[in-house]
Amino acid sequence: MKVLLTGGAGYIGSHTAVVLLEAGHDVVVLDNLANSSPESLVRVAELTGREAPLVVGDIADRKLVERTLRDHGIDAVIHFAGLKAVGESVAKPLDYYTNNTGGTLELLHAMDAAQVRTIVFSSSATVYGAPEQVPLIEKMELDATNPYGRTKEQIEDILTDVAAADDRWRVALLRYFNPVGAHPSGRIGEDPTGIPNNLMPFIAQVAVGRREKLVVFGDDYPTPDGTCIRDYIHVLDLAAGHLAALEFLADHQGRHSWNLGTGHGSSVYEVLHAFERAVGRPIPYEVGPRRPGDAPVSYADPSAALADLSWSASRGLDEMCADHWRWQQQNPHGYTG
Ligand code: NAD
Ligand code: WQD
């Protein structure tokens, strides 16, 4: 298959590019480089021995997207492009609704015009909002609690309506839990701009000496060690989930949603200690106040993806930390440093 990856120069997109190229698919990337560097794709080519051509542009540029789909003979789109910082989305909701929801509408118009109607979408466990029950299952009600999450819910709704209206569409909504880790080569990985919002990139920057200490956001939650529990998933397991979803859509119409998680929760302290094992020394931390909006416990029931896609995550927390650390150590300042 020839697959267009929107946002493919980013963290999850670049890892998925490796997995698709290694599986024999052709990959084209459309990315406006708002949160990524073209260097990631240079390294994807170096790792796979195959090129993933980059079109620098915006998903909201309907003409450019349509031309790209036609010129490259694209069969399917994996739609990673989007802004993803929860706090920023609260401060700048219009930017998030315009870029994520508005941009996706333009992308879908372009796909329809070019008659490319297969799409795998990067959704998020954030669509479940504050979970009343764990593990989370796909049929639970969606109730995102911030603008970022609401853009994911809106895009899920739009894709659901599009698939219901026209049975030529094939839609996979992939709800990622907490993606971490990196390619084991240490050549590609997550390269956050500014202060990392997420736990593992923050710990990694403390470990490499870029930040003084981790602040644990609360240790008085109703969990065994008092810190929040999340379902961390290795980015290469996640990438494999995209390949499985694409293959599923090749012989299934309609709209499908799957949780991509391990089904296993880890606390902040468990992640911190696993990272310390990877690094081989203690990592400084202090306990701070709770972060507003954090749910005490969130983890997936990934059994639907196993049943439908024969997909499950195989890498554990120690491997996630070891791979994340290798990337951080080899690239202390990311791609451009
Ligand atoms: P990322 O920022 O590394 O990648 C997103 C890419 O999209 C970037 O390369 C950015 O330049 C590009 N982009 C943004 N807006 C664009 C636009 N309008 N046109 C073209 N390109 C655009 O993020 P990631 O972690 O790789 O996430 C990929 C997707 O997965 C996002 O949609 C994100 O919301 C979703 N997701 C991420 C996580 C996570 O924790 N990383 C969890 C759940 C869902
Ligand atoms: C994990 C745990 C924090 C940083 C977010 C988005 C979600 C999805 C994945 C995109 C929490 C604690 C964190 C720190 C800490 N992204 N923490 N100190 O909040 O589960 O999910 O990323 O879709 O939408 O909300 O992940 O990595 O931010 O936090 O103690 O400096 O680590 O409180 O318990 P989260 P996270």
Tab-separated table of C-alpha atoms and ligand atoms in Angstrom:
chain	number	residue	atom	x	y	z
A	1	MET	CA	0.000	0.000	0.000
A	2	LYS	CA	0.969	3.647	-0.472
A	3	VAL	CA	0.253	5.461	2.752
A	4	LEU	CA	0.231	9.193	3.481
A	5	LEU	CA	1.248	10.006	7.053
A	6	THR	CA	0.034	13.449	8.081
A	7	GLY	CA	2.253	14.610	10.928
A	8	GLY	CA	4.641	11.818	9.985
A	9	ALA	CA	7.787	13.749	10.955
A	10	GLY	CA	6.639	13.734	14.593
A	11	TYR	CA	7.237	11.272	17.394
A	12	ILE	CA	4.668	8.560	16.728
A	13	GLY	CA	4.558	9.192	12.969
A	14	SER	CA	8.298	8.659	12.479
A	15	HIS	CA	8.200	5.343	14.360
A	16	THR	CA	5.166	4.250	12.363
A	17	ALA	CA	7.016	5.183	9.158
A	18	VAL	CA	9.786	2.744	10.134
A	19	VAL	CA	7.307	-0.059	10.833
A	20	LEU	CA	5.395	0.512	7.567
A	21	LEU	CA	8.541	0.746	5.432
A	22	GLU	CA	9.922	-2.416	7.025
A	23	ALA	CA	6.617	-4.170	6.253
A	24	GLY	CA	7.049	-3.247	2.577
A	25	HIS	CA	4.580	-0.362	2.328
A	26	ASP	CA	5.412	2.954	0.656
A	27	VAL	CA	5.223	6.043	2.823
A	28	VAL	CA	4.791	9.740	2.001
A	29	VAL	CA	4.780	12.322	4.799
A	30	LEU	CA	2.853	15.601	4.909
A	31	ASP	CA	3.940	17.757	7.832
A	32	ASN	CA	4.094	21.512	8.454
A	33	LEU	CA	6.997	20.933	10.872
A	34	ALA	CA	5.183	22.914	13.594
A	35	ASN	CA	6.459	20.457	16.195
A	36	SER	CA	9.068	18.366	14.405
A	37	SER	CA	12.271	18.341	12.411
A	38	PRO	CA	12.859	16.872	8.943
A	39	GLU	CA	15.910	15.183	10.480
A	40	SER	CA	13.582	12.502	11.890
A	41	LEU	CA	12.821	11.370	8.338
A	42	VAL	CA	16.485	11.430	7.328
A	43	ARG	CA	17.017	8.958	10.156
A	44	VAL	CA	13.975	6.876	9.200
A	45	ALA	CA	15.613	6.465	5.771
A	46	GLU	CA	18.931	5.570	7.393
A	47	LEU	CA	17.243	2.934	9.612
A	48	THR	CA	15.159	1.315	6.879
A	49	GLY	CA	17.248	1.896	3.759
A	50	ARG	CA	14.125	3.389	2.170
A	51	GLU	CA	12.997	6.985	1.627
A	52	ALA	CA	9.778	8.491	2.966
A	53	PRO	CA	9.383	11.658	0.872
A	54	LEU	CA	8.384	14.742	2.881
A	55	VAL	CA	5.867	17.273	1.605
A	56	VAL	CA	6.157	20.341	3.829
A	57	GLY	CA	2.662	21.759	4.168
A	58	ASP	CA	-0.493	21.976	6.203
A	59	ILE	CA	-3.410	19.555	6.337
A	60	ALA	CA	-5.667	22.624	6.010
A	61	ASP	CA	-4.266	23.283	2.518
A	62	ARG	CA	-6.942	21.343	0.662
A	63	LYS	CA	-5.387	21.821	-2.793
A	64	LEU	CA	-1.952	20.692	-1.658
A	65	VAL	CA	-3.356	17.634	0.114
A	66	GLU	CA	-5.466	16.617	-2.884
A	67	ARG	CA	-2.500	17.044	-5.231
A	68	THR	CA	-0.258	15.041	-2.893
A	69	LEU	CA	-2.806	12.201	-2.691
A	70	ARG	CA	-3.163	12.080	-6.497
A	71	ASP	CA	0.503	12.593	-7.438
A	72	HIS	CA	1.672	9.799	-5.152
A	73	GLY	CA	-1.216	7.416	-5.852
A	74	ILE	CA	-2.044	7.198	-2.131
A	75	ASP	CA	-4.321	4.331	-0.972
A	76	ALA	CA	-4.772	5.271	2.701
A	77	VAL	CA	-4.034	8.051	5.170
A	78	ILE	CA	-2.763	7.752	8.732
A	79	HIS	CA	-3.679	11.039	10.337
A	80	PHE	CA	-1.230	11.996	13.106
A	81	ALA	CA	-1.089	15.748	12.418
A	82	GLY	CA	-2.300	17.837	15.304
A	83	LEU	CA	-1.371	19.936	18.290
A	84	LYS	CA	-1.250	17.862	21.455
A	85	ALA	CA	-0.474	19.866	24.598
A	86	VAL	CA	-3.404	19.782	27.019
A	87	GLY	CA	-2.385	22.908	28.985
A	88	GLU	CA	-1.756	24.921	25.816
A	89	SER	CA	-5.172	23.878	24.507
A	90	VAL	CA	-6.808	25.367	27.610
A	91	ALA	CA	-4.926	28.649	27.042
A	92	LYS	CA	-5.413	28.730	23.245
A	93	PRO	CA	-8.587	26.807	22.450
A	94	LEU	CA	-9.124	28.523	19.090
A	95	ASP	CA	-5.716	27.383	17.860
A	96	TYR	CA	-6.608	23.803	18.784
A	97	TYR	CA	-10.079	23.804	17.249
A	98	THR	CA	-8.740	25.457	14.075
A	99	ASN	CA	-5.663	23.292	13.644
A	100	ASN	CA	-7.007	19.935	14.778
A	101	THR	CA	-10.728	19.942	13.983
A	102	GLY	CA	-10.697	22.540	11.180
A	103	GLY	CA	-7.574	21.044	9.613
A	104	THR	CA	-9.081	17.561	9.671
A	105	LEU	CA	-12.208	18.791	7.849
A	106	GLU	CA	-10.023	20.141	5.037
A	107	LEU	CA	-8.045	16.897	4.949
A	108	LEU	CA	-11.268	14.878	4.651
A	109	HIS	CA	-12.558	17.092	1.820
A	110	ALA	CA	-9.273	16.578	-0.015
A	111	MET	CA	-9.425	12.811	0.555
A	112	ASP	CA	-12.986	12.662	-0.736
A	113	ALA	CA	-12.060	14.670	-3.833
A	114	ALA	CA	-9.084	12.388	-4.518
A	115	GLN	CA	-11.204	9.309	-3.775
A	116	VAL	CA	-8.952	8.140	-0.982
A	117	ARG	CA	-11.413	7.101	1.714
A	118	THR	CA	-9.384	4.972	4.110
A	119	ILE	CA	-8.169	6.718	7.258
A	120	VAL	CA	-6.526	5.656	10.512
A	121	PHE	CA	-6.872	8.436	13.086
A	122	SER	CA	-4.690	9.233	16.134
A	123	SER	CA	-7.250	9.516	18.870
A	124	SER	CA	-6.445	9.402	22.554
A	125	ALA	CA	-7.535	7.879	25.832
A	126	THR	CA	-8.209	11.482	26.783
A	127	VAL	CA	-11.608	11.138	25.024
A	128	TYR	CA	-12.827	9.052	27.982
A	129	GLY	CA	-12.391	12.050	30.307
A	130	ALA	CA	-12.185	11.316	34.029
A	131	PRO	CA	-12.764	7.550	34.091
A	132	GLU	CA	-15.346	6.333	36.590
A	133	GLN	CA	-14.355	2.747	35.964
A	134	VAL	CA	-11.197	0.976	34.784
A	135	PRO	CA	-10.156	-0.664	32.579
A	136	LEU	CA	-11.483	1.588	29.845
A	137	ILE	CA	-13.436	-0.086	27.078
A	138	GLU	CA	-14.306	1.312	23.676
A	139	LYS	CA	-18.046	1.401	24.184
A	140	MET	CA	-17.828	3.672	27.226
A	141	GLU	CA	-19.262	7.155	26.885
A	142	LEU	CA	-16.811	9.825	25.722
A	143	ASP	CA	-16.461	12.912	27.868
A	144	ALA	CA	-13.241	14.822	27.207
A	145	THR	CA	-12.469	17.456	29.803
A	146	ASN	CA	-10.250	19.925	27.917
A	147	PRO	CA	-10.140	21.554	24.450
A	148	TYR	CA	-7.428	19.190	23.171
A	149	GLY	CA	-9.489	16.173	24.163
A	150	ARG	CA	-12.614	17.727	22.705
A	151	THR	CA	-10.884	18.108	19.315
A	152	LYS	CA	-10.217	14.343	19.413
A	153	GLU	CA	-13.841	13.661	20.296
A	154	GLN	CA	-15.079	16.030	17.570
A	155	ILE	CA	-12.882	14.373	14.948
A	156	GLU	CA	-14.099	10.934	16.076
A	157	ASP	CA	-17.694	12.180	15.659
A	158	ILE	CA	-16.987	13.648	12.215
A	159	LEU	CA	-15.361	10.423	11.019
A	160	THR	CA	-18.217	8.371	12.463
A	161	ASP	CA	-20.777	10.486	10.572
A	162	VAL	CA	-18.763	10.346	7.346
A	163	ALA	CA	-18.530	6.547	7.519
A	164	ALA	CA	-22.265	6.270	8.283
A	165	ALA	CA	-23.167	8.487	5.306
A	166	ASP	CA	-21.036	6.742	2.691
A	167	ASP	CA	-19.989	3.128	2.956
A	168	ARG	CA	-16.941	3.670	0.768
A	169	TRP	CA	-15.199	5.147	3.831
A	170	ARG	CA	-13.065	2.938	6.046
A	171	VAL	CA	-12.240	4.498	9.386
A	172	ALA	CA	-10.090	3.303	12.293
A	173	LEU	CA	-10.081	5.392	15.475
A	174	LEU	CA	-7.044	4.430	17.555
A	175	ARG	CA	-7.210	5.573	21.157
A	176	TYR	CA	-3.633	5.713	22.380
A	177	PHE	CA	-2.899	5.485	26.080
A	178	ASN	CA	0.517	6.880	27.147
A	179	PRO	CA	3.094	6.456	24.362
A	180	VAL	CA	6.726	6.384	25.555
A	181	GLY	CA	10.064	4.879	24.541
A	182	ALA	CA	11.947	5.137	21.294
A	183	HIS	CA	13.413	3.037	18.502
A	184	PRO	CA	16.081	0.777	20.074
A	185	SER	CA	18.753	2.229	17.768
A	186	GLY	CA	18.511	5.510	19.701
A	187	ARG	CA	18.269	7.343	16.352
A	188	ILE	CA	14.630	8.477	16.531
A	189	GLY	CA	12.565	9.426	19.565
A	190	GLU	CA	10.428	12.083	21.188
A	191	ASP	CA	11.841	15.602	20.916
A	192	PRO	CA	9.609	17.934	22.907
A	193	THR	CA	9.993	21.678	22.423
A	194	GLY	CA	10.258	23.654	25.655
A	195	ILE	CA	9.413	22.106	28.999
A	196	PRO	CA	8.091	18.573	28.508
A	197	ASN	CA	4.442	18.150	29.516
A	198	ASN	CA	4.647	14.398	29.878
A	199	LEU	CA	6.229	12.282	32.561
A	200	MET	CA	8.829	10.156	30.768
A	201	PRO	CA	10.337	12.945	28.614
A	202	PHE	CA	10.601	15.041	31.780
A	203	ILE	CA	12.356	12.259	33.721
A	204	ALA	CA	14.688	11.703	30.755
A	205	GLN	CA	15.673	15.385	30.681
A	206	VAL	CA	16.403	15.304	34.422
A	207	ALA	CA	18.519	12.183	33.907
A	208	VAL	CA	20.533	13.812	31.124
A	209	GLY	CA	21.114	16.954	33.197
A	210	ARG	CA	18.843	19.397	31.349
A	211	ARG	CA	16.494	19.793	34.340
A	212	GLU	CA	17.194	19.778	38.031
A	213	LYS	CA	14.515	17.418	39.336
A	214	LEU	CA	11.199	15.782	38.633
A	215	VAL	CA	8.182	17.166	40.433
A	216	VAL	CA	5.772	14.338	41.221
A	217	PHE	CA	2.301	15.799	40.853
A	218	GLY	CA	0.766	14.537	44.080
A	219	ASP	CA	1.367	11.420	46.165
A	220	ASP	CA	-1.946	11.424	48.047
A	221	TYR	CA	-4.106	9.701	45.436
A	222	PRO	CA	-6.127	6.609	46.339
A	223	THR	CA	-3.570	4.255	44.734
A	224	PRO	CA	-1.126	1.809	46.379
A	225	ASP	CA	1.804	4.258	46.470
A	226	GLY	CA	-0.288	7.448	46.317
A	227	THR	CA	0.776	8.457	42.778
A	228	CYS	CA	-1.355	8.316	39.616
A	229	ILE	CA	-1.508	5.184	37.510
A	230	ARG	CA	-1.308	5.202	33.709
A	231	ASP	CA	-1.018	2.685	30.892
A	232	TYR	CA	2.381	3.379	29.287
A	233	ILE	CA	2.877	1.814	25.884
A	234	HIS	CA	6.074	1.482	23.844
A	235	VAL	CA	5.889	3.656	20.735
A	236	LEU	CA	6.922	0.710	18.521
A	237	ASP	CA	4.048	-1.413	19.859
A	238	LEU	CA	1.791	1.539	19.076
A	239	ALA	CA	3.277	1.808	15.586
A	240	ALA	CA	2.588	-1.893	15.015
A	241	GLY	CA	-1.042	-1.213	15.963
A	242	HIS	CA	-1.304	1.189	13.007
A	243	LEU	CA	-0.027	-1.436	10.605
A	244	ALA	CA	-2.558	-3.925	11.994
A	245	ALA	CA	-5.397	-1.383	11.660
A	246	LEU	CA	-4.421	-0.596	8.050
A	247	GLU	CA	-4.405	-4.283	7.189
A	248	PHE	CA	-7.805	-4.712	8.856
A	249	LEU	CA	-9.296	-1.823	6.849
A	250	ALA	CA	-8.063	-3.408	3.621
A	251	ASP	CA	-10.924	-5.902	3.986
A	252	HIS	CA	-13.429	-4.152	6.261
A	253	GLN	CA	-15.606	-1.126	5.555
A	254	GLY	CA	-17.134	1.160	8.132
A	255	ARG	CA	-15.957	2.735	11.355
A	256	HIS	CA	-13.998	0.921	14.035
A	257	SER	CA	-12.411	2.073	17.294
A	258	TRP	CA	-9.699	0.400	19.342
A	259	ASN	CA	-7.822	1.138	22.530
A	260	LEU	CA	-4.080	0.828	22.061
A	261	GLY	CA	-2.655	0.212	25.515
A	262	THR	CA	-0.994	-2.633	27.369
A	263	GLY	CA	-3.858	-3.205	29.798
A	264	HIS	CA	-1.385	-2.730	32.635
A	265	GLY	CA	-1.091	0.374	34.812
A	266	SER	CA	2.108	1.802	36.337
A	267	SER	CA	2.369	4.518	38.976
A	268	VAL	CA	4.556	7.611	38.684
A	269	TYR	CA	6.955	6.096	41.221
A	270	GLU	CA	7.101	2.816	39.316
A	271	VAL	CA	8.029	4.720	36.141
A	272	LEU	CA	10.608	6.783	38.008
A	273	HIS	CA	12.226	3.687	39.518
A	274	ALA	CA	12.199	1.806	36.208
A	275	PHE	CA	13.939	4.790	34.606
A	276	GLU	CA	16.498	4.826	37.422
A	277	ARG	CA	17.250	1.171	36.668
A	278	ALA	CA	17.792	2.053	33.001
A	279	VAL	CA	20.117	4.934	33.877
A	280	GLY	CA	21.871	3.099	36.724
A	281	ARG	CA	21.592	5.894	39.307
A	282	PRO	CA	18.969	7.747	41.342
A	283	ILE	CA	17.017	10.566	39.681
A	284	PRO	CA	16.278	13.594	41.862
A	285	TYR	CA	12.636	14.329	42.547
A	286	GLU	CA	10.330	16.088	44.956
A	287	VAL	CA	6.635	15.771	45.613
A	288	GLY	CA	4.529	18.755	44.567
A	289	PRO	CA	0.817	19.503	44.482
A	290	ARG	CA	-1.626	17.593	42.321
A	291	ARG	CA	-1.932	18.752	38.695
A	292	PRO	CA	-5.507	19.906	38.051
A	293	GLY	CA	-7.486	17.511	35.892
A	294	ASP	CA	-5.384	14.383	36.549
A	295	ALA	CA	-7.387	11.187	36.995
A	296	PRO	CA	-6.025	8.871	39.705
A	297	VAL	CA	-6.103	5.743	37.525
A	298	SER	CA	-6.392	5.150	33.781
A	299	TYR	CA	-5.582	2.001	31.848
A	300	ALA	CA	-6.948	0.227	28.811
A	301	ASP	CA	-8.843	-2.897	28.157
A	302	PRO	CA	-6.996	-3.737	24.923
A	303	SER	CA	-8.891	-6.973	24.254
A	304	ALA	CA	-10.836	-5.624	21.253
A	305	ALA	CA	-7.613	-4.870	19.395
A	306	LEU	CA	-6.382	-8.377	20.210
A	307	ALA	CA	-9.592	-9.968	18.971
A	308	ASP	CA	-10.011	-7.891	15.801
A	309	LEU	CA	-6.436	-7.045	14.856
A	310	SER	CA	-4.455	-9.854	16.516
A	311	TRP	CA	-2.475	-7.008	18.034
A	312	SER	CA	-1.142	-6.693	21.549
A	313	ALA	CA	1.715	-4.789	23.135
A	314	SER	CA	4.785	-6.903	23.858
A	315	ARG	CA	7.292	-4.494	25.446
A	316	GLY	CA	7.338	-3.866	29.193
A	317	LEU	CA	8.186	-0.803	31.259
A	318	ASP	CA	11.910	-1.625	31.599
A	319	GLU	CA	12.293	-1.862	27.824
A	320	MET	CA	10.353	1.394	27.373
A	321	CYS	CA	12.707	3.165	29.789
A	322	ALA	CA	15.889	1.613	28.365
A	323	ASP	CA	14.947	2.653	24.822
A	324	HIS	CA	13.806	6.123	25.899
A	325	TRP	CA	17.051	6.622	27.792
A	326	ARG	CA	19.235	5.461	24.873
A	327	TRP	CA	17.566	8.053	22.628
A	328	GLN	CA	17.890	10.818	25.252
A	329	GLN	CA	21.511	9.984	26.004
A	330	GLN	CA	22.546	9.882	22.340
A	331	ASN	CA	20.547	13.042	21.524
A	332	PRO	CA	20.598	15.142	24.699
A	333	HIS	CA	19.137	18.140	22.857
A	334	GLY	CA	16.958	16.242	20.404
A	335	TYR	CA	17.340	16.399	16.636
A	336	THR	CA	18.630	19.920	16.316
A	337	GLY	CA	20.902	20.144	19.360
B	1	NAD	P1	4.092	15.230	17.447
B	1	NAD	O1	3.851	16.661	17.784
B	1	NAD	O2	5.454	14.693	17.585
B	1	NAD	O3	3.579	14.938	15.959
B	1	NAD	C1	2.527	15.646	15.370
B	1	NAD	C2	3.023	16.172	14.032
B	1	NAD	O4	1.960	16.881	13.383
B	1	NAD	C3	4.195	17.145	14.169
B	1	NAD	O5	5.232	16.693	13.336
B	1	NAD	C4	3.626	18.483	13.699
B	1	NAD	O6	4.611	19.280	13.046
B	1	NAD	C5	2.521	18.030	12.761
B	1	NAD	N1	1.407	18.975	12.581
B	1	NAD	C6	0.675	19.599	13.547
B	1	NAD	N2	-0.290	20.337	12.975
B	1	NAD	C7	-0.183	20.163	11.628
B	1	NAD	C8	-0.907	20.656	10.507
B	1	NAD	N3	-1.925	21.507	10.662
B	1	NAD	N4	-0.539	20.261	9.270
B	1	NAD	C9	0.512	19.419	9.105
B	1	NAD	N5	1.239	18.934	10.120
B	1	NAD	C10	0.893	19.294	11.371
B	1	NAD	O7	3.047	14.371	18.302
B	1	NAD	P2	2.927	12.790	18.485
B	1	NAD	O8	3.184	12.502	19.908
B	1	NAD	O9	3.690	12.079	17.430
B	1	NAD	O10	1.364	12.632	18.261
B	1	NAD	C11	0.822	12.247	17.019
B	1	NAD	C12	-0.683	12.242	17.142
B	1	NAD	O11	-1.063	11.338	18.173
B	1	NAD	C13	-1.302	13.587	17.518
B	1	NAD	O12	-2.505	13.739	16.812
B	1	NAD	C14	-1.570	13.449	18.989
B	1	NAD	O13	-2.641	14.267	19.403
B	1	NAD	C15	-1.919	11.989	19.095
B	1	NAD	N6	-1.688	11.429	20.434
B	1	NAD	C16	-0.471	11.578	21.020
B	1	NAD	C17	-0.255	11.077	22.302
B	1	NAD	C18	1.076	11.282	22.999
B	1	NAD	O14	1.096	11.221	24.235
B	1	NAD	N7	2.174	11.499	22.299
B	1	NAD	C19	-1.283	10.393	22.958
B	1	NAD	C20	-2.508	10.240	22.318
B	1	NAD	C21	-2.695	10.772	21.040
B	2	WQD	C1	1.438	10.921	33.530
B	2	WQD	C2	1.468	10.943	35.053
B	2	WQD	C3	1.049	13.098	36.032
B	2	WQD	C4	4.666	15.054	34.571
B	2	WQD	C5	-1.313	13.061	28.661
B	2	WQD	C6	-2.492	13.675	27.947
B	2	WQD	C7	-3.201	12.627	27.147
B	2	WQD	C8	-2.239	11.886	26.215
B	2	WQD	C9	-1.053	11.376	26.946
B	2	WQD	C10	-2.288	12.977	24.101
B	2	WQD	C11	0.354	11.793	35.644
B	2	WQD	C12	2.450	12.623	36.337
B	2	WQD	C13	3.671	14.120	34.831
B	2	WQD	C14	5.470	15.517	35.645
B	2	WQD	C15	4.271	14.053	37.134
B	2	WQD	N1	-1.714	12.770	25.200
B	2	WQD	N2	3.487	13.635	36.086
B	2	WQD	N3	5.242	14.987	36.894
B	2	WQD	O1	-1.643	13.185	31.782
B	2	WQD	O2	-1.769	10.654	31.554
B	2	WQD	O3	-1.789	12.054	29.551
B	2	WQD	O4	-0.454	12.446	27.694
B	2	WQD	O5	-3.333	12.587	23.705
B	2	WQD	O6	-4.172	13.308	26.436
B	2	WQD	O7	-3.376	14.226	28.912
B	2	WQD	O8	0.304	11.857	30.820
B	2	WQD	O9	2.742	11.999	30.961
B	2	WQD	O10	1.386	14.096	31.387
B	2	WQD	O11	1.342	12.266	33.058
B	2	WQD	O12	4.108	13.626	38.271
B	2	WQD	O13	6.341	16.373	35.486
B	2	WQD	O14	2.691	11.559	35.467
B	2	WQD	O15	0.467	13.712	37.118
B	2	WQD	O16	-0.074	11.147	36.793
B	2	WQD	P1	-1.296	11.967	31.045
B	2	WQD	P2	1.509	12.616	31.496
